[in-house]
Amino acid sequence: MENTPSSIPEKLLKPYNPTEEESVIYKKWEESGYFTPENMIKDGLTKPDAEPFTIVLPPPNVTGVLHMGHAMMITVEDILIRYKRMRGFRTLWLPGTDHAAIATQSKVEKEIQKKEGKSRFDLGRDELLSRVNAFAQDSHDTIVNQMKVMGASCDWTREAFTLDEVRTKAVRTVFKKMYDDGLIYRGHKIVNWDPKGQTTISDDEIVYEPRKATMYTFKYSKDFPIAISTTRPETKVGDVAVAVHPDDARYAEFVGKTYTVEDFCGVPLTIKVIADQAVEKDFGTGALGVTPAHSITDWEIADRHDLPRPQVINEYAKMTVGDDRLLGKKVLDARETIVTWLKEQGLVENEEVLEQNVGTAERTGGIIEPLPKLQWFIDVNKQFTLQHSDINTIPSGSQTTLKEIMRATVGTGQIDIIPDYFTKTYFHWIDNLRDWCISRQIWYGHRIPVWYKGDEIYTGIEAPDGDEWKQDEDTLDTWFSSGMWTFSTLGWPEQTEDFKIYHPTSVLETGYDILFPWVARMILMTGYNLGTIPFKQVYLHGLVRDPQGRKMSKSLGNAMDPLDIAAKYGTDAGRIALVVGTTPGTDSKISEDKIKGYKLFANKLWNVSRFVLTNYSPEAAAASYTASDEGVLNAWHTEIAAITSAIDTFKLHVAAESIYHFIWDTFANGILEDSKPLLANEDAAIKLSRQKLLLTLLSESVTVLHPFMPFVTEAIWDVLPIDNKNLLMVQAWPTN
RNA sequence: GCGCGGUUAGCUCAGAUGGUUAGAGCGCAGCAUUGACAUUGCUGAGGUCACAGGUUCGAUUCCUGUAUCGCGCACCA
């Protein structure tokens, strides 16, 4: 084994140094142009008629830096993409970023408030937008850099942004179409108002937090016949009715009667007693004070009983009625005032502390105040005609609803969710889905493409002629634009080649936490606009947690930066550590120890390469295998088949572990050790056969490992004595 | 309240459409080695597969129930 070390590249004589290799390798990949599928075809690496495989990157929010959750997403997608590319598919991974409307604006607002003590209203619309745009650009650059460090093999020539020109056109086109179909309407309805962010938010943007609250049981006045219970006495100045259950004998005699309360802490009330199914007999007194303007349930009750809906709280969560005891007071102060007044009047019958869920806005933390407002909505239950449809149970030209589209695509298996138990959760969500409020009172985002002139309303792609037209001040929910991401990124509404070739996409890979806000919305938008599905398979990864199982966050100080991991252990180690031992849909814990283990693995493979190359001689290329070497090779090929099928069925953890096990235990500890005497054998046939075998096993191992650990494998491939080789990234997947 | 998921080695987790001795990584114990190896290799200890019923020739795996942890949705007067 005193072979010529001179034929061995210098770097292979030292331990593997990821930082030295990685950036150089990424540059090579990028310069090859092979992230772009058309270049693969041009160079004969992909057949022109190859089946497309498309993933559109879930666009990271331009709110800062990528975290380990993103790292998981990028790793899984890059594994699938690299694998499919090597399998000969016309493979496109289309990157982009999301303007993320509220998330980004509120982040910038917070910073400005902190540094300059100014609100967005102090700055004005234009100034705020220029600040947000600058921040977003910065954030974007950071994110792109991080993705490159992670080895993402996406086609940067096609990069998209949810707020750029092409996407704006898509948004306006869709808005107009839905408006014309009557699916988008403007209505005065009760919405979730965030007093802190000064905007409406959708049901999906509410985070419920358990808090202690005091529930007071009292009567409106001495002579009122029924006691009610509430945790929000301040809203009671907006009551118009008391609702009881229709079967409740206790109150049957009062139903239908109307009572006048002359003075409820300075406010006169007219209360009608009604019977409604929504009331629970056993909760509290079994009687519910109905406040239509400030409770979603009560709003619905008011619908059924045709009740008035006086608003008593404004957008700043302050009281708008009463005398100086209440008027202009914040809700919490008003609550105290009313409780004190109730006690003075001797009206309180009971007080009880209980835990209740308080709705807060996920981005600002503000307590949600339900308020009636004039807003834009998408009607999810309205019938419309779907002109063209590829959706299984909805024929072209038939009547359907958005809810039905969401159900049909998944229910018939046209879209496959992995893991499949999320299918049930998905249907459950659809069942509870209400009309989607899409207007936001923030400035960063797609401005609603509606113009007003007196009583006239205009909707279109461009502003109508004439200075008198004024555009709606509001912007669209960010999910409205990300809902059309699979086709807006491909150039729709133009009928581009890209759109024709790559849509519907193949796999949508994302965290299960955005199944509802995003995945469902994409299905809705695509079904409505194109009559088809946005993707065939949905792969939901779990959340990445710290070793104690906690969510990673800056405030806990347990967040890991993918860049730090790359610098310390190499990108490859971080990538495979995120995959091994994790299953789709299940949260996983990541520790530095785990990542460190895979750094050792990269080094192990490096050392295997050194051994193989040191013992290789060029004559081996033409050698034929001995029977036993043939057997070893066949066993490995059987294993490759198993690994291949594991990847095909999204069992990436199984595939990764099998390769790891093969390389370390079977190859390094077994075959390599057995080779030592064979390589010293007198018989050249035996010796050369074994040399050839080792090189073949090594080259095929790095090929199969490549999607998981792209850098170290490419670095090794680069020094293998193989004729006419291209980049490993475009090497054909071994199939036997 | 409705629904979903977990409970497997000290720790973190895989896995089996029901069938010999249930796996990995880390950790632990013992031995070996300076080599292709920032060491690594070999050997080993360690498990009533949460609990209770049921189906079955056979259940950790399937079914029912219980406990417990986590999550989602709804309610939240």
CSV table of C-alpha atoms (C1' of nucleotides) in Angstrom, one decimal, chain B residues 4-68:
chain,number,residue,atom,x,y,z
B,4,C,C1',-55.6,14.6,15.5
B,5,G,C1',-51.0,12.7,17.1
B,6,G,C1',-47.5,10.6,20.8
B,7,U,C1',-46.3,7.1,24.9
B,8,U,C1',-40.6,1.6,22.3
B,9,A,C1',-33.2,1.2,25.8
B,10,G,C1',-30.5,6.2,30.6
B,11,C,C1',-31.5,10.3,26.5
B,12,U,C1',-33.3,11.5,21.3
B,13,C,C1',-36.0,8.8,18.1
B,14,A,C1',-36.8,4.9,14.1
B,15,G,C1',-39.6,0.3,12.9
B,16,A,C1',-42.8,-4.0,11.9
B,17,U,C1',-49.5,-4.9,6.0
B,18,G,C1',-49.4,-9.6,13.1
B,19,G,C1',-44.8,-14.6,12.9
B,20,U,C1',-37.7,-16.7,15.5
B,21,U,C1',-33.0,-13.2,19.5
B,22,A,C1',-37.5,-5.4,18.6
B,23,G,C1',-33.4,-1.4,16.0
B,24,A,C1',-30.2,3.3,15.3
B,25,G,C1',-27.5,7.5,17.1
B,26,C,C1',-25.8,9.5,21.6
B,27,G,C1',-24.5,8.0,26.5
B,28,C,C1',-22.5,3.8,29.6
B,29,A,C1',-18.9,-0.7,30.6
B,30,G,C1',-14.8,-3.8,29.0
B,31,C,C1',-11.1,-4.9,25.4
B,32,A,C1',-8.1,-3.6,21.2
B,33,U,C1',-5.7,-0.3,17.8
B,34,U,C1',-2.1,4.5,15.6
B,35,G,C1',-4.4,2.8,11.2
B,36,A,C1',-7.7,5.3,5.3
B,37,C,C1',-9.7,7.8,10.6
B,38,A,C1',-9.7,15.7,14.3
B,39,U,C1',-9.4,8.8,16.4
B,40,U,C1',-11.5,4.4,15.2
B,41,G,C1',-12.8,-0.8,15.8
B,42,C,C1',-14.8,-5.0,18.4
B,43,U,C1',-17.7,-6.9,22.5
B,44,G,C1',-21.3,-6.0,26.1
B,45,A,C1',-25.0,-4.2,29.6
B,46,G,C1',-29.7,-1.9,29.1
B,47,G,C1',-36.6,-2.8,26.8
B,48,U,C1',-43.5,-6.5,30.2
B,49,C,C1',-42.7,-1.7,23.1
B,50,A,C1',-47.9,3.3,28.8
B,51,C,C1',-52.1,0.3,31.1
B,52,A,C1',-56.5,-3.0,30.8
B,53,G,C1',-59.6,-5.9,27.9
B,54,G,C1',-60.8,-8.1,22.9
B,55,U,C1',-59.8,-10.6,18.0
B,56,U,C1',-56.0,-14.5,16.7
B,57,C,C1',-52.6,-20.6,16.7
B,58,G,C1',-49.7,-16.2,17.8
B,59,A,C1',-50.4,-8.9,19.5
B,60,U,C1',-45.5,-4.4,21.0
B,61,U,C1',-48.1,-4.2,15.8
B,62,C,C1',-55.2,-4.8,14.6
B,63,C,C1',-59.9,-3.4,17.6
B,64,U,C1',-62.2,-1.2,22.1
B,65,G,C1',-61.5,1.3,26.5
B,66,U,C1',-58.3,3.9,30.3
B,67,A,C1',-54.3,7.0,31.7
B,68,U,C1',-50.9,10.6,30.3
